[in-house]
Short mmCIF file of C-alpha atoms and ligand atoms in Angstrom, two decimals:
data_model
loop_
_atom_site.label_atom_id
_atom_site.label_comp_id
_atom_site.label_asym_id
_atom_site.label_seq_id
_atom_site.Cartn_x
_atom_site.Cartn_y
_atom_site.Cartn_z
CA UNK P 1 52.30 35.98 45.30
CA UNK P 2 51.98 32.81 47.57
CA UNK P 3 53.54 34.51 50.42
CA UNK P 4 51.08 32.83 52.81
CA UNK P 5 52.64 29.44 51.93
CA UNK P 6 55.39 27.76 53.98
CA UNK P 7 57.03 24.42 52.81
CA UNK P 8 59.44 22.83 55.51
CA UNK P 9 58.65 26.25 57.64
CA UNK P 10 60.45 27.99 54.06
CA UNK P 11 59.00 30.45 52.07
CA UNK P 12 57.95 28.41 48.88
CA UNK P 13 57.11 30.90 45.66
CA UNK P 14 57.03 27.95 42.97
CA UNK P 15 53.94 25.67 43.77
CA UNK P 16 52.27 25.59 40.22
CA UNK P 17 53.72 22.13 39.32
CA UNK P 18 53.92 20.28 42.16
CA UNK P 19 51.76 18.69 44.79
CA UNK P 20 51.12 20.50 48.03
CA UNK P 21 50.43 18.17 51.00
CA UNK P 22 47.79 19.32 53.87
CA UNK P 23 50.66 18.44 56.51
CA UNK P 24 53.29 21.14 54.48
CA UNK P 25 51.02 24.10 55.28
CA UNK P 26 52.01 26.11 58.34
CA UNK P 27 48.58 26.70 60.81
CA UNK P 28 47.51 30.07 60.58
CA UNK P 29 43.73 30.75 61.90
CA UNK P 30 44.08 33.95 59.45
CA UNK P 31 43.90 32.01 56.40
CA UNK P 32 40.54 30.39 54.92
CA UNK P 33 40.25 27.19 53.52
CA UNK P 34 37.25 25.94 51.67
CA UNK P 35 36.17 22.40 51.00
CA UNK P 36 32.75 21.13 50.19
CA UNK P 37 30.37 18.24 49.28
CA UNK P 38 27.60 17.71 47.08
CA UNK P 39 24.30 16.46 49.11
CA UNK P 40 23.65 13.54 47.04
CA UNK P 41 24.12 10.88 49.85
CA UNK P 42 24.54 10.00 53.43
CA UNK P 43 28.54 10.04 54.02
CA UNK P 44 30.85 6.32 54.86
CA UNK P 45 33.85 5.96 55.91
CA UNK P 46 35.59 6.49 52.78
CA UNK P 47 34.77 9.89 53.22
CA UNK P 48 35.68 9.63 56.79
CA UNK P 49 39.27 8.62 56.30
CA UNK P 50 39.33 10.13 53.12
CA UNK P 51 38.52 13.86 54.25
CA UNK P 52 36.14 14.25 57.30
CA UNK P 53 39.22 13.33 59.82
CA UNK P 54 41.18 15.63 58.51
CA UNK P 55 38.69 18.66 58.62
CA UNK P 56 38.21 17.86 62.10
CA UNK P 57 42.07 18.71 62.66
CA UNK P 58 41.91 21.60 60.17
CA UNK P 59 39.34 23.47 62.23
CA UNK P 60 41.81 23.84 64.98
CA UNK P 61 44.32 25.20 62.41
CA UNK P 62 42.93 27.65 59.65
CA UNK P 63 39.79 29.61 59.36
CA UNK P 64 37.58 26.70 58.05
CA UNK P 65 34.49 26.97 55.63
CA UNK P 66 32.58 23.67 54.27
CA UNK P 67 29.98 24.21 51.71
CA UNK P 68 27.03 22.15 51.40
CA UNK P 69 26.85 22.27 47.37
CA UNK P 70 23.31 21.88 46.88
CA UNK P 71 23.20 24.04 43.78
CA UNK P 72 26.25 21.98 42.03
CA UNK P 73 24.15 18.86 43.35
CA UNK P 74 21.47 19.88 41.17
CA UNK P 75 23.59 20.00 37.95
CA UNK P 76 23.46 16.30 37.97
CA UNK P 77 20.39 15.70 40.11
CA UNK P 78 18.03 18.42 38.63
CA UNK P 79 15.51 15.82 37.94
CA UNK P 80 15.58 14.91 41.68
CA UNK P 81 15.21 17.95 43.95
CA UNK P 82 13.52 15.94 46.65
CA UNK P 83 16.93 13.60 47.00
CA UNK P 84 19.05 16.65 47.19
CA UNK P 85 16.98 18.49 49.76
CA UNK P 86 16.98 15.57 52.09
CA UNK P 87 20.41 14.96 51.97
CA UNK P 88 21.28 18.55 52.90
CA UNK P 89 20.60 18.07 56.75
CA UNK P 90 21.83 14.28 56.46
CA UNK P 91 25.33 15.34 55.26
CA UNK P 92 25.31 18.38 57.89
CA UNK P 93 24.40 15.63 60.64
CA UNK P 94 27.23 13.66 59.24
CA UNK P 95 29.61 16.68 59.59
CA UNK P 96 28.61 17.36 63.40
CA UNK P 97 28.74 13.75 64.42
CA UNK P 98 32.48 13.37 63.28
CA UNK P 99 33.30 16.51 65.70
CA UNK P 100 33.02 19.18 63.22
CA UNK P 101 32.35 21.68 65.66
CA UNK P 102 29.51 24.58 64.80
CA UNK P 103 31.69 26.79 67.22
CA UNK P 104 35.11 26.42 64.83
CA UNK P 105 33.98 25.87 61.52
CA UNK P 106 31.42 27.75 59.33
CA UNK P 107 29.31 24.95 57.53
CA UNK P 108 27.17 26.88 54.73
CA UNK P 109 24.58 26.31 52.15
CA UNK P 110 25.34 27.12 48.54
CA UNK P 111 21.92 28.17 47.49
CA UNK P 112 21.51 30.32 50.33
CA UNK P 113 24.33 32.26 48.94
CA UNK P 114 22.95 34.31 45.92
CA UNK P 115 26.56 35.85 45.41
CA UNK P 116 27.77 32.58 44.13
CA UNK P 117 25.44 32.60 41.35
CA UNK P 118 26.21 36.01 40.45
CA UNK P 119 29.86 35.37 40.39
CA UNK P 120 29.72 32.33 38.12
CA UNK P 121 27.62 34.78 35.49
CA UNK P 122 30.67 37.24 35.54
CA UNK P 123 33.07 34.48 35.27
CA UNK P 124 31.47 32.48 32.76
CA UNK P 125 32.79 35.19 30.19
CA UNK P 126 36.60 34.19 30.85
CA UNK P 127 36.29 30.44 29.86
CA UNK P 128 35.64 28.80 26.57
CA UNK P 129 33.50 26.00 26.23
CA UNK P 130 36.48 24.02 24.58
CA UNK P 131 38.37 24.59 27.62
CA UNK P 132 35.54 23.51 29.97
CA UNK P 133 35.32 20.42 27.68
CA UNK P 134 38.54 19.40 27.98
CA UNK P 135 38.19 19.55 31.96
CA UNK P 136 39.57 15.78 33.14
CA UNK P 137 37.02 15.89 35.80
CA UNK P 138 34.13 17.26 34.10
CA UNK P 139 34.95 14.70 31.16
CA UNK P 140 35.05 11.57 33.16
CA UNK P 141 31.80 12.54 35.10
CA UNK P 142 30.02 13.25 31.66
CA UNK P 143 31.05 9.76 30.76
CA UNK P 144 29.48 8.39 33.38
CA UNK P 145 26.36 10.01 33.02
CA UNK P 146 25.13 9.10 29.65
CA UNK P 147 21.89 7.90 31.27
CA UNK P 148 20.97 11.36 32.46
CA UNK P 149 22.70 13.29 29.56
CA UNK P 150 22.30 11.20 26.47
CA UNK P 151 23.97 12.79 23.71
CA UNK P 152 24.47 16.26 24.99
CA UNK P 153 25.04 17.42 28.25
CA UNK P 154 23.46 20.34 29.94
CA UNK P 155 24.89 23.87 29.93
CA UNK P 156 24.85 23.99 33.77
CA UNK P 157 26.74 20.57 34.01
CA UNK P 158 29.46 21.58 31.62
CA UNK P 159 29.75 24.60 33.71
CA UNK P 160 29.77 23.33 37.21
CA UNK P 161 33.90 24.16 37.63
CA UNK P 162 32.94 28.10 37.03
CA UNK P 163 30.14 27.90 39.66
CA UNK P 164 32.95 26.11 41.97
CA UNK P 165 35.50 28.97 41.28
CA UNK P 166 32.52 31.16 42.46
CA UNK P 167 32.33 28.94 45.67
CA UNK P 168 36.10 29.17 46.34
CA UNK P 169 36.30 32.80 45.49
CA UNK P 170 33.58 34.11 47.08
CA UNK P 171 35.09 33.58 50.54
CA UNK P 172 38.40 34.52 49.77
CA UNK P 173 39.65 30.90 50.18
CA UNK P 174 43.76 30.24 50.06
CA UNK P 175 43.81 26.76 50.28
CA UNK P 176 41.13 24.03 48.92
CA UNK P 177 41.80 20.57 50.36
CA UNK P 178 40.67 17.99 48.13
CA UNK P 179 41.33 14.56 46.46
CA UNK P 180 43.13 13.96 43.38
CA UNK P 181 39.95 13.70 41.00
CA UNK P 182 39.02 17.73 41.92
CA UNK P 183 42.53 18.97 41.18
CA UNK P 184 41.24 19.87 37.52
CA UNK P 185 38.75 21.86 39.04
CA UNK P 186 41.03 24.00 40.79
CA UNK P 187 43.45 24.48 38.46
CA UNK P 188 40.31 25.84 36.18
CA UNK P 189 39.47 28.08 38.76
CA UNK P 190 43.08 29.59 39.07
CA UNK P 191 42.92 30.24 35.18
CA UNK P 192 39.77 32.09 36.01
CA UNK P 193 41.07 34.10 38.89
CA UNK P 194 44.14 34.77 36.84
CA UNK P 195 42.21 35.79 33.51
CA UNK P 196 39.83 37.90 35.56
CA UNK P 197 42.73 40.04 37.61
CA UNK P 198 44.46 40.46 34.40
CA UNK P 199 41.16 42.23 32.66
CA UNK P 200 39.95 44.00 35.65
CA UNK P 201 42.83 44.43 38.38
CA UNK P 202 43.97 42.44 41.14
CA UNK P 203 40.87 41.41 42.94
CA UNK P 204 40.52 37.75 43.61
CA UNK P 205 43.31 35.55 45.50
CA UNK P 206 44.50 32.56 43.38
CA UNK P 207 43.61 29.28 45.53
CA UNK P 208 45.70 26.74 46.17
CA UNK P 209 44.76 22.79 45.99
CA UNK P 210 46.32 20.91 48.83
CA UNK P 211 46.19 17.17 49.10
CA UNK P 212 45.98 14.87 51.97
CA UNK P 213 47.98 11.92 51.78
CA UNK P 214 45.01 9.41 52.88
CA UNK P 215 44.13 6.63 50.30
CA UNK P 216 41.39 5.85 48.90
CA UNK P 217 39.06 3.21 51.03
CA UNK P 218 38.09 0.25 49.00
CA UNK P 219 34.54 -1.19 49.48
CA UNK P 220 33.87 -4.13 51.62
CA UNK P 221 33.89 -6.26 48.35
CA UNK P 222 37.35 -5.29 47.61
CA UNK P 223 35.97 -2.66 44.58
CA UNK P 224 38.19 -0.04 44.46
CA UNK P 225 35.40 2.58 45.10
CA UNK P 226 33.24 2.78 47.89
CA UNK P 227 29.56 3.88 46.88
CA UNK P 228 25.88 3.69 47.60
CA UNK P 229 25.18 2.23 43.81
CA UNK P 230 27.78 -0.65 44.54
CA UNK P 231 26.25 -1.62 47.76
CA UNK P 232 29.42 -2.28 49.40
CA UNK P 233 29.94 0.91 51.76
CA UNK P 234 29.66 1.30 55.75
CA UNK P 235 27.72 4.59 56.33
CA UNK P 236 28.53 6.80 59.36
CA UNK P 237 24.68 6.64 60.28
CA UNK P 238 24.59 2.56 59.82
CA UNK P 239 23.30 0.70 62.87
CA UNK P 240 24.91 -1.85 64.79
CA UNK P 241 23.05 -4.72 62.96
CA UNK P 242 23.67 -3.21 59.54
CA UNK P 243 27.55 -3.11 60.22
CA UNK P 244 27.52 -6.86 61.40
CA UNK P 245 25.62 -7.84 58.60
CA UNK P 246 27.77 -5.82 55.86
CA UNK P 247 30.98 -7.18 58.01
CA UNK P 248 30.03 -10.76 57.92
CA UNK P 249 29.31 -10.48 53.79
CA UNK P 250 32.69 -8.85 53.25
CA UNK P 251 34.99 -10.76 50.67
CA UNK P 252 37.74 -12.98 52.42
CA UNK P 253 40.15 -15.25 50.97
CA UNK P 254 38.28 -17.67 48.91
CA UNK P 255 40.56 -20.55 49.38
CA UNK P 256 40.01 -20.76 52.62
CA UNK P 257 37.50 -23.63 53.35
CA UNK P 258 38.38 -24.85 56.83
CA UNK P 259 39.36 -23.28 59.69
CA UNK P 260 42.85 -24.43 59.50
CA UNK P 261 43.63 -24.02 55.88
CA UNK P 262 46.19 -21.24 55.72
CA UNK P 263 45.01 -17.90 54.44
CA UNK P 264 46.05 -14.93 52.50
CA UNK P 265 45.00 -11.84 54.61
CA UNK P 266 46.49 -9.82 51.46
CA UNK P 267 43.53 -10.69 49.35
CA UNK P 268 40.97 -10.12 52.29
CA UNK P 269 38.84 -7.40 52.93
CA UNK P 270 38.33 -8.42 56.65
CA UNK P 271 42.12 -7.44 57.27
CA UNK P 272 42.30 -4.86 55.09
CA UNK P 273 39.39 -2.97 57.12
CA UNK P 274 41.16 -4.36 60.83
CA UNK P 275 44.09 -2.31 59.15
CA UNK P 276 41.73 0.60 59.51
CA UNK P 277 39.94 -0.12 62.71
CA UNK P 278 42.23 -2.31 64.85
CA UNK P 279 45.16 -1.36 66.79
CA UNK P 280 48.71 -2.49 65.30
CA UNK P 281 48.91 -5.57 67.63
CA UNK P 282 45.75 -7.05 66.71
CA UNK P 283 46.48 -6.45 62.93
CA UNK P 284 49.92 -8.51 63.32
CA UNK P 285 48.22 -11.33 65.03
CA UNK P 286 45.44 -11.37 62.36
CA UNK P 287 48.17 -11.60 59.60
CA UNK P 288 50.17 -14.41 61.47
CA UNK P 289 47.33 -16.56 62.96
CA UNK P 290 45.54 -16.13 59.27
CA UNK P 291 48.74 -17.03 57.53
CA UNK P 292 49.10 -20.24 60.05
CA UNK P 293 45.32 -21.57 59.47
CA UNK P 294 45.16 -20.94 63.42
CA UNK P 295 41.91 -18.11 62.84
CA UNK P 296 38.56 -18.64 61.77
CA UNK P 297 36.89 -16.09 59.33
CA UNK P 298 33.94 -15.86 61.69
CA UNK P 299 35.67 -14.67 64.53
CA UNK P 300 37.81 -12.52 62.85
CA UNK P 301 34.70 -10.64 61.47
CA UNK P 302 32.98 -10.19 64.85
CA UNK P 303 36.79 -8.98 66.24
CA UNK P 304 36.31 -6.47 63.52
CA UNK P 305 32.96 -5.59 64.22
CA UNK P 306 33.90 -5.07 67.60
CA UNK P 307 36.43 -2.51 66.58
CA UNK P 308 34.48 -0.64 64.19
CA UNK P 309 31.97 -0.02 66.53
CA UNK P 310 34.50 1.60 69.04
CA UNK P 311 35.15 4.02 66.15
CA UNK P 312 31.75 4.34 64.77
CA UNK P 313 29.90 4.36 67.94
CA UNK P 314 30.28 7.75 69.65
CA UNK P 315 29.87 8.88 66.05
CA UNK P 316 26.75 7.25 65.99
CA UNK P 317 25.51 8.75 69.34
CA UNK P 318 26.42 11.92 68.43
CA UNK P 319 24.36 11.85 65.08
CA UNK P 320 21.30 10.26 67.04
CA UNK P 321 21.53 13.33 69.54
CA UNK P 322 21.05 15.39 66.28
CA UNK P 323 18.63 13.20 64.41
CA UNK P 324 16.26 14.25 67.23
CA UNK P 325 17.10 17.77 66.93
CA UNK P 326 16.70 18.68 63.36
CA UNK P 327 15.77 22.12 64.34
CA UNK P 328 19.34 22.88 65.93
CA UNK P 329 20.59 21.24 62.69
CA UNK P 330 19.02 23.66 60.46
CA UNK P 331 20.08 26.52 62.65
CA UNK P 332 23.87 25.92 62.71
CA UNK P 333 23.84 25.47 58.85
CA UNK P 334 21.93 29.02 58.64
CA UNK P 335 23.71 30.39 60.71
CA UNK P 336 27.00 29.31 59.39
CA UNK P 337 25.32 30.57 56.22
CA UNK P 338 24.81 34.25 57.33
CA UNK P 339 28.36 34.26 58.45
CA UNK P 340 29.61 33.24 54.99
CA UNK P 341 27.31 35.42 53.21
CA UNK P 342 28.57 38.44 54.73
CA UNK P 343 32.35 37.51 53.25
CA UNK P 344 30.88 36.62 49.96
CA UNK P 345 29.21 40.08 49.90
CA UNK P 346 32.12 41.80 50.25
CA UNK P 347 34.07 39.81 47.66
CA UNK P 348 30.90 40.95 45.49
CA UNK P 349 31.66 44.84 46.24
CA UNK P 350 35.23 44.34 45.31
CA UNK P 351 34.52 42.68 41.77
CA UNK P 352 31.54 44.83 40.91
CA UNK P 353 33.83 48.14 41.81
CA UNK P 354 36.78 46.21 39.29
CA UNK P 355 34.03 45.27 36.90
CA UNK P 356 32.78 48.94 36.76
CA UNK P 357 29.33 47.89 37.78
CA UNK P 358 29.36 49.59 41.23
CA UNK P 359 26.26 51.60 40.68
N1 LIG D 1 32.87 19.26 43.64
C1 LIG D 1 33.08 18.80 44.85
C2 LIG D 1 32.76 17.16 44.98
O1 LIG D 1 31.82 16.81 43.98
C3 LIG D 1 32.31 19.60 45.69
C4 LIG D 1 32.39 21.22 45.96
C5 LIG D 1 31.60 21.85 45.51
C6 LIG D 1 33.53 21.92 46.19
N2 LIG D 1 32.15 23.17 45.85
C7 LIG D 1 33.53 23.28 46.25
C8 LIG D 1 34.80 21.21 46.90
C9 LIG D 1 34.56 24.13 46.53
C10 LIG D 1 35.82 22.04 46.83
C11 LIG D 1 35.60 23.21 47.12
O2 LIG D 1 32.99 16.54 45.66
FE1 SF4 D 2 40.62 -12.60 56.21
FE2 SF4 D 2 40.66 -12.91 58.73
FE3 SF4 D 2 39.55 -14.85 57.23
FE4 SF4 D 2 42.23 -14.52 57.05
S1 SF4 D 2 41.14 -15.32 58.93
S2 SF4 D 2 40.98 -14.93 55.40
S3 SF4 D 2 42.39 -12.28 57.50
S4 SF4 D 2 38.57 -13.52 57.58
#
């Protein structure tokens, strides 16, 4: 069944219980990959190192689709449609600014593909409520959203894995590059596909989750998670002054009071960020000089700021270009969506035929 999957250049048919890494898949422009984001905020460097950078590589290796999942964003932001709407163009600008090229990738808007909603309805017969309640990703998220949902979660939120299965299958995706937290959603999608095919006949492709070995980036305050609500993130859209202020406030080794106190770079977020943005030599110097008490924290931060700007500067410039051209941004999104919809329509035709709904 997975004859499109290669590992170490050998066919591999036993993918079920092992992790497939992005690096293991042989590039093939005939294979589709789909990823997506909920447009609920601007993207930060955690997204950049975690997924955006690898998407930029993927666009040359596969037929790549990136979904702006505005309908899914509404499942936990139904009371805040303005937020979702504003972030649609923001996220597309983030994509374009890091080098996703609209001539290579298809960027699409979920709400403009009604076939996804239609598939969601059909698939909902193939999933039990108990199974959705057991989904670890959904479970964790519900626990985090007590304030929004109170004691009882909405039907829409509980069911978003079904809608995500529709996202993936609508475009006939072979691979879904995701972070570890999304694996249960892909597993649920695979179950739906198997059930569909066993009842209605071979129709849908069973997608495979692929992981990248990128670590999750910690926040400037040392928190394991970087996020808007935590105030510890560097955004792709941050200007130079904002970056300066944020880095100057980063958590360093608290035991260092005087410049010649020996420090421990391993507990310092500035060193942690040097490892992301500075070259190997610089990192080595930071580490050695810090340990010997030969490096001031202010100078160390200033050097980091410069190196962050070397990476984010070109991204910021590209983003400015698009910020001044909102129509161009929406045109890119809409033409991507149009292309994607053609594929979704074909899937719908097949699905309706299999389900005997082809009137
Ligand atoms: N659930 C994903 C997230 O929160 C976003 C998403 C929506 C997605 N549809 C998708 C991811 C399809 C991969 C494939 O990040
Ligand atoms: Fe951190 Fe640099 Fe200060 Fe060492 S010198 S504690 S690495 S900021």
